[in-house]
mmCIF file of C-alpha atoms in Angstrom:
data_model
loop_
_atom_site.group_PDB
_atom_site.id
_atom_site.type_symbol
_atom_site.label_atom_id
_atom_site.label_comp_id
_atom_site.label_asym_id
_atom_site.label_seq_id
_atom_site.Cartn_x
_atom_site.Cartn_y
_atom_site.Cartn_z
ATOM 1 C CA UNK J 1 21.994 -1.348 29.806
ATOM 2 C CA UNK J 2 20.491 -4.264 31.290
ATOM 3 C CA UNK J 3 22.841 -7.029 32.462
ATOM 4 C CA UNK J 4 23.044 -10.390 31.027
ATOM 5 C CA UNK J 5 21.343 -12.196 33.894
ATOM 6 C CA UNK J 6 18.318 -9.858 34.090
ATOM 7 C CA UNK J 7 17.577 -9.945 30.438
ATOM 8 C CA UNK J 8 17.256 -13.964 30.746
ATOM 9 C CA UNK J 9 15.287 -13.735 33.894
ATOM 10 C CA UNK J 10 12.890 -11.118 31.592
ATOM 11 C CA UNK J 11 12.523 -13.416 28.882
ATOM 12 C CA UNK J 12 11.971 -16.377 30.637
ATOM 13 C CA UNK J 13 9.107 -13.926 32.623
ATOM 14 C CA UNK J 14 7.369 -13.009 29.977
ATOM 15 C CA UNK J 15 7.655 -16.664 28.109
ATOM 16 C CA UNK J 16 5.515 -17.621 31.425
ATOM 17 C CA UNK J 17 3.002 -14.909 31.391
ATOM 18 C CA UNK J 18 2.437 -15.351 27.707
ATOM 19 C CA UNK J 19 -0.751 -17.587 27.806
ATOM 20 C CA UNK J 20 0.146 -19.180 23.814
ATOM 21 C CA UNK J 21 3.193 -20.145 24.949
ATOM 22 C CA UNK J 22 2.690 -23.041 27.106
ATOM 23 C CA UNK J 23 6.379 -25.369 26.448
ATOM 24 C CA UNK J 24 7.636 -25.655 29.324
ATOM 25 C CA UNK J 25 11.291 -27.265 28.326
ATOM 26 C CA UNK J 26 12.772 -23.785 27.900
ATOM 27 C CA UNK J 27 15.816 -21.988 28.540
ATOM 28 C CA UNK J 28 16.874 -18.663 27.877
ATOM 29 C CA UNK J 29 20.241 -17.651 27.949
ATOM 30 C CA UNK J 30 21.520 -13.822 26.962
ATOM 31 C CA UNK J 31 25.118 -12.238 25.853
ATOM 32 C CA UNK J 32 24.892 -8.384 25.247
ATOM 33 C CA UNK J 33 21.404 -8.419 23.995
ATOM 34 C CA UNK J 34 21.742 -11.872 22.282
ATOM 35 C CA UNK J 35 19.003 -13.616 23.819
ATOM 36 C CA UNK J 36 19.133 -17.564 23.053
ATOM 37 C CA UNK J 37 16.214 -19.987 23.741
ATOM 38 C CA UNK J 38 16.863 -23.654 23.703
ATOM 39 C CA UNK J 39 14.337 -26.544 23.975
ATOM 40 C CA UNK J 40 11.498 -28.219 22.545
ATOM 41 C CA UNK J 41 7.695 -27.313 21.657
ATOM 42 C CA UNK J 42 4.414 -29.314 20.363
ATOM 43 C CA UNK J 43 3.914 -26.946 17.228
ATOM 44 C CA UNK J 44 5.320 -24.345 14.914
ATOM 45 C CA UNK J 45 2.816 -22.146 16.419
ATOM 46 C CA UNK J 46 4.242 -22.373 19.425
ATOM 47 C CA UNK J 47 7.678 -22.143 18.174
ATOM 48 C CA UNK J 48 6.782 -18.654 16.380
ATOM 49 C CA UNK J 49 5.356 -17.232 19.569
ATOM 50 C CA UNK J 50 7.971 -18.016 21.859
ATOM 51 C CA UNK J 51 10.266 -16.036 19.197
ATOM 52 C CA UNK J 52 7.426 -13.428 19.427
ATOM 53 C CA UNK J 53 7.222 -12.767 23.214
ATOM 54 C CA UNK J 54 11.063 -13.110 23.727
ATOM 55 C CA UNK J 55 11.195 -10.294 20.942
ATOM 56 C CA UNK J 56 9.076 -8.048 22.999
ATOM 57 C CA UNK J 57 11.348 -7.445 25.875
ATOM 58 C CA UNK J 58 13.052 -4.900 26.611
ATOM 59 C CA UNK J 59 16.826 -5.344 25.982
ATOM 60 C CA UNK J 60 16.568 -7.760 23.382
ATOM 61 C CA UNK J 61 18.898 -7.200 20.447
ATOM 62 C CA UNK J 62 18.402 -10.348 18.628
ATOM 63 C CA UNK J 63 17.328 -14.206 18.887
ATOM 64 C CA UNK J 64 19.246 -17.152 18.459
ATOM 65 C CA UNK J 65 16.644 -19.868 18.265
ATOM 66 C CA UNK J 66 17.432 -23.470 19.199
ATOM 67 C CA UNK J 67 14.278 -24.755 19.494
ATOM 68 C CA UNK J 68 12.626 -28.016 17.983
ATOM 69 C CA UNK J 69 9.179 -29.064 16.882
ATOM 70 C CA UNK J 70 8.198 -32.588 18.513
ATOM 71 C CA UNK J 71 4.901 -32.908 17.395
ATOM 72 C CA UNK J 72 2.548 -35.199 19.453
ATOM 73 C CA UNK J 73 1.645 -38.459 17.039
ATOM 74 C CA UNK J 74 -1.667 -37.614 17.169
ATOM 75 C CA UNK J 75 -1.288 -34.494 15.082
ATOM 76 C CA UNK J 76 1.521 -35.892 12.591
ATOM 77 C CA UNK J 77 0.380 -35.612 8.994
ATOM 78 C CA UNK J 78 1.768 -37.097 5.785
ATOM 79 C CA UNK J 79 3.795 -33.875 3.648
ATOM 80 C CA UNK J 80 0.223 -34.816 1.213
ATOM 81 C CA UNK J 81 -1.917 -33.615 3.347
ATOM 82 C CA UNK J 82 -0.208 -30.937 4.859
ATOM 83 C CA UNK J 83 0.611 -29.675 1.390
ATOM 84 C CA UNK J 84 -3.624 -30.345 0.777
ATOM 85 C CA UNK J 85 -3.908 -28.286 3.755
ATOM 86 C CA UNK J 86 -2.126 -24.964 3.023
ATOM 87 C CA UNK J 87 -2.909 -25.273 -0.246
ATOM 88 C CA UNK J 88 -6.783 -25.084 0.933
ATOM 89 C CA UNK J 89 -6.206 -22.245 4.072
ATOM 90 C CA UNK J 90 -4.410 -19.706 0.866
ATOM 91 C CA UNK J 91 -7.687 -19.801 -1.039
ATOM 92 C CA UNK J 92 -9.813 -19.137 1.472
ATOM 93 C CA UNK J 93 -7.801 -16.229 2.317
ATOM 94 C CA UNK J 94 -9.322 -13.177 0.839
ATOM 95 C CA UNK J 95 -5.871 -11.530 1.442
ATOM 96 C CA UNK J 96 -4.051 -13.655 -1.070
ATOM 97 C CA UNK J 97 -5.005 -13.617 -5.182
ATOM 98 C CA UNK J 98 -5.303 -17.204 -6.459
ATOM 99 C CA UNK J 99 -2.600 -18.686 -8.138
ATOM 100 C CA UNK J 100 0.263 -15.945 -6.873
ATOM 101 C CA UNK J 101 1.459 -18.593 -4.036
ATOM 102 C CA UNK J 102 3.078 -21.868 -4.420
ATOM 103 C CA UNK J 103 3.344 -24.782 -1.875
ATOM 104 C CA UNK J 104 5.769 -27.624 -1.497
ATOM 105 C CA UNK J 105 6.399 -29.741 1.756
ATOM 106 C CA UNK J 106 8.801 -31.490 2.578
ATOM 107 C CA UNK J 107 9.072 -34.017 5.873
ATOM 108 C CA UNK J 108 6.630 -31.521 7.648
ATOM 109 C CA UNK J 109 8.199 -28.276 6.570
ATOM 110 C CA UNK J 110 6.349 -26.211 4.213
ATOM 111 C CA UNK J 111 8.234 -23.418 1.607
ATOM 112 C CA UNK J 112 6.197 -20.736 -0.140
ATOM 113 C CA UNK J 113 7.261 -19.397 -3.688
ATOM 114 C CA UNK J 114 5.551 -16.831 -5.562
ATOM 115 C CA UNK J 115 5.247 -13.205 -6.072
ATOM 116 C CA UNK J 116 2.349 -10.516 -4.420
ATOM 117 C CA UNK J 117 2.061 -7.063 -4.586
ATOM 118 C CA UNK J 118 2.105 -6.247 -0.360
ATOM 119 C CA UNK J 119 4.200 -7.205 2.313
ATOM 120 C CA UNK J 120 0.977 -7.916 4.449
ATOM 121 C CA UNK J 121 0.006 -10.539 1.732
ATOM 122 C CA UNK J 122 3.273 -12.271 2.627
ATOM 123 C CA UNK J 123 2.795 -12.251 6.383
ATOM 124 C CA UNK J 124 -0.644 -13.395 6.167
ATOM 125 C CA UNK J 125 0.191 -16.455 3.680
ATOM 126 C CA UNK J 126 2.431 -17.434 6.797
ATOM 127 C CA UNK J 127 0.242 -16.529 9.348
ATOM 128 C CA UNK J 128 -2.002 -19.183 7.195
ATOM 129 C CA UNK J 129 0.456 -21.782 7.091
ATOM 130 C CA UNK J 130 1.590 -21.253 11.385
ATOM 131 C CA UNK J 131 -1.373 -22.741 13.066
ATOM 132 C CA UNK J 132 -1.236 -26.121 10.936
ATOM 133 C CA UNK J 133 -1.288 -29.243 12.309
ATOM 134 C CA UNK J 134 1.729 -31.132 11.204
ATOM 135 C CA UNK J 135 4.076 -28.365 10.247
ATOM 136 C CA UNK J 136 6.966 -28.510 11.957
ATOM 137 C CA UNK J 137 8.510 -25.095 9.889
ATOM 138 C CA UNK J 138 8.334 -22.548 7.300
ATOM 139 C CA UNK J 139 10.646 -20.797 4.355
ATOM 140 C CA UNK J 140 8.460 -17.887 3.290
ATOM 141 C CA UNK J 141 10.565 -17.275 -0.315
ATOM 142 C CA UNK J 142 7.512 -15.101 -1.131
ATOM 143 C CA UNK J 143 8.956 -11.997 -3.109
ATOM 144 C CA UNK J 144 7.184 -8.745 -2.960
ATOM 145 C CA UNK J 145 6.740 -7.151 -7.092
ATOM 146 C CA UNK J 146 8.081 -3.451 -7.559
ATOM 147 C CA UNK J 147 5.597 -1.355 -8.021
ATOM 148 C CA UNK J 148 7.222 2.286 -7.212
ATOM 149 C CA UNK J 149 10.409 4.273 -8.089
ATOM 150 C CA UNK J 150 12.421 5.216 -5.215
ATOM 151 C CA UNK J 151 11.590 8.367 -4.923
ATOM 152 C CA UNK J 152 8.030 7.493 -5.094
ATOM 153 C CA UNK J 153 8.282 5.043 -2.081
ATOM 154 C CA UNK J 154 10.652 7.576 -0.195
ATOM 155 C CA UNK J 155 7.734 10.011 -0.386
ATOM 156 C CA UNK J 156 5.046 7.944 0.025
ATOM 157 C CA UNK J 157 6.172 6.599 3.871
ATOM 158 C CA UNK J 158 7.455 10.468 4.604
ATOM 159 C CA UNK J 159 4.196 11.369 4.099
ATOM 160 C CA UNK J 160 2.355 8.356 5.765
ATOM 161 C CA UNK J 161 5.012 8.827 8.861
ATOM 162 C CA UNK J 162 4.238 13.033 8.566
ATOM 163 C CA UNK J 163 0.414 12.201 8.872
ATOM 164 C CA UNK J 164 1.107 10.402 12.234
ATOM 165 C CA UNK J 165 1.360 12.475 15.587
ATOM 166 C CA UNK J 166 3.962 9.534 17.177
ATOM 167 C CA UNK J 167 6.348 11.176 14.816
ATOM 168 C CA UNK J 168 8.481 14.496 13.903
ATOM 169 C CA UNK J 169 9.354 14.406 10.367
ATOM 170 C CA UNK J 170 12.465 16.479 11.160
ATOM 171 C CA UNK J 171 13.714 13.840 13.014
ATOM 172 C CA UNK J 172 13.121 10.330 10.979
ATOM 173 C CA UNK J 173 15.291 10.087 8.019
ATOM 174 C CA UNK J 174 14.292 7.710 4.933
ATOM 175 C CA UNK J 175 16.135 5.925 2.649
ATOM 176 C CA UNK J 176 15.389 3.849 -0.599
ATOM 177 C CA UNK J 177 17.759 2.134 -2.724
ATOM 178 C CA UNK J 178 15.303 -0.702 -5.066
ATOM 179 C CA UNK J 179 13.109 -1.762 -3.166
ATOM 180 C CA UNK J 180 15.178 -1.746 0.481
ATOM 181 C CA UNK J 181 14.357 1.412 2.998
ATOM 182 C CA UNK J 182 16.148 1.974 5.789
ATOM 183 C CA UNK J 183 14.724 4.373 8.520
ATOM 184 C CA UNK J 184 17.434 6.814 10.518
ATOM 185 C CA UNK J 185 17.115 9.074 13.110
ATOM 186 C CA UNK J 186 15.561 8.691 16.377
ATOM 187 C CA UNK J 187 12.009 8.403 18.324
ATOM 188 C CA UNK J 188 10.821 8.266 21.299
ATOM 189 C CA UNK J 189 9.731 5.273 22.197
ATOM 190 C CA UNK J 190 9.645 1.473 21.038
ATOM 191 C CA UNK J 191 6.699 1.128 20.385
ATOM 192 C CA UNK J 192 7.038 4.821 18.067
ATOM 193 C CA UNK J 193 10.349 2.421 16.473
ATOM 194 C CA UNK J 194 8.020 -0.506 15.385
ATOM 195 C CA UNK J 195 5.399 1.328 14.193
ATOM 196 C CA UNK J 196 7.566 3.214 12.082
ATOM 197 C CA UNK J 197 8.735 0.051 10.520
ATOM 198 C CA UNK J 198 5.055 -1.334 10.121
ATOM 199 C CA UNK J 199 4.583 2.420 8.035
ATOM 200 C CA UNK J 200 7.524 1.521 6.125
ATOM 201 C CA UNK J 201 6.377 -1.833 5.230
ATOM 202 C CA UNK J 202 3.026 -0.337 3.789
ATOM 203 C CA UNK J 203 4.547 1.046 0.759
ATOM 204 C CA UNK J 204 4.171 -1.090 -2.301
ATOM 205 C CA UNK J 205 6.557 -2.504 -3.853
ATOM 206 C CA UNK J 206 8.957 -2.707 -0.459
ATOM 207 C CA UNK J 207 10.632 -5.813 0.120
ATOM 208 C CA UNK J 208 13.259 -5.233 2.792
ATOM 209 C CA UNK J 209 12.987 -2.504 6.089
ATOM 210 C CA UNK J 210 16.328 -1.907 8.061
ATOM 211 C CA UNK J 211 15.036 -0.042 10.944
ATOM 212 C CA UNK J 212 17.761 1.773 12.410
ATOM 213 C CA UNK J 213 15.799 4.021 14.366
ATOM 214 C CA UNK J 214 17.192 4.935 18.225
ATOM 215 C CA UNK J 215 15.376 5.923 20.871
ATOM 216 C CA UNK J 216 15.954 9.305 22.336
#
């Protein structure tokens, strides 16, 4: 298990070789995996990838983010236009069906409503919204509509996680209950972990993956 110290020293590392994270009023401090990173940024997207790269290291159990958007006046924008804005980046999405999202801003930070069928329609409506100017943060309340029985979605990801050779179906275990899975058993590596969560999330109609894969 890495030690407290080490894991901070980690996360501050890779904060500094990530090249779009460039804040550099940051500091990391860790208690048994619970990495927490205090300080200020320019943007939201910078905000979302210093959560990003601190997520990537090794040892890190969870974040507690303490970090605040001070955006530079030059790239403030009234709630109108940022609203304006989103509203214009969703329909250009091919991703996203018209009229399935809605928008409201408030003192910079934006909240999504609505319903899709795909949990990759939800990331990319916030993936749309991240790169904003003026957006200081986001509530994605986008829901995902059921689509499958339990049993069908159950199936479905067995056989998507069967078809893949990072996998032994004997050992991954999967659970529905609505439209929450949770994944069991063990893998070999993390990378094997998060892409078994990504397979998860590919079934329609999911709305919630509790990964509680190990590595072994």
């Amino acid at each position: 298990m890495i030690d407290d110290r080490a894991l901070s020293r980690d996360v501050l590392a890779e904060l500094a070789w990530d090249p779009s994270v460039t804040g550099t009023d940051l500091g990391v401090t860790s208690k048994d995996g619970i990495v927490t990173v205090t300080g200020h940024v320019t943007s939201f997207a910078q905000k979302h990838a210093v959560d990003a790269a601190a997520r990537r290291v090794n040892g890190v159990k969870a974040i507690a983010e303490e970090i605040s958007v001070e955006l530079p006046f030059e790239h403030r924008r009234s709630d109108e236009d940022i609203a304006a804005a989103v509203v214009n980046r969703l329909d250009w999405d091919a991703a996203i069906l018209p009229d399935t999202v809605t928008v409201q801003v408030q003192d910079g930070w934006v909240s999504l409503d609505g319903a899709v069928d795909w949990n990759f329609q939800k990331d990319a409506a916030a993936l749309d919204v991240r790169s904003l100017l003026g957006v200081v943060g986001l509530s994605n309340r986008i829901t995902i509509r059921p689509r499958a029985n339990a049993h069908d979605i159950a199936e479905g990801i067995k056989g998507a996680l069967g078809r893949s050779w990072f996998f032994d179906p004997k050992r991954v275990g999967v659970d529905v209950h609505g439209d929450r899975v949770r994944l069991t058993g063990s893998v070999h590596t993390e990378h094997a972990r998060n892409l078994a969560a990504v397979t998860a999330w590919g079934s329609p109609g999911v709305a919630i993956v509790e990964n509680d894969l190990a590595i072994a």
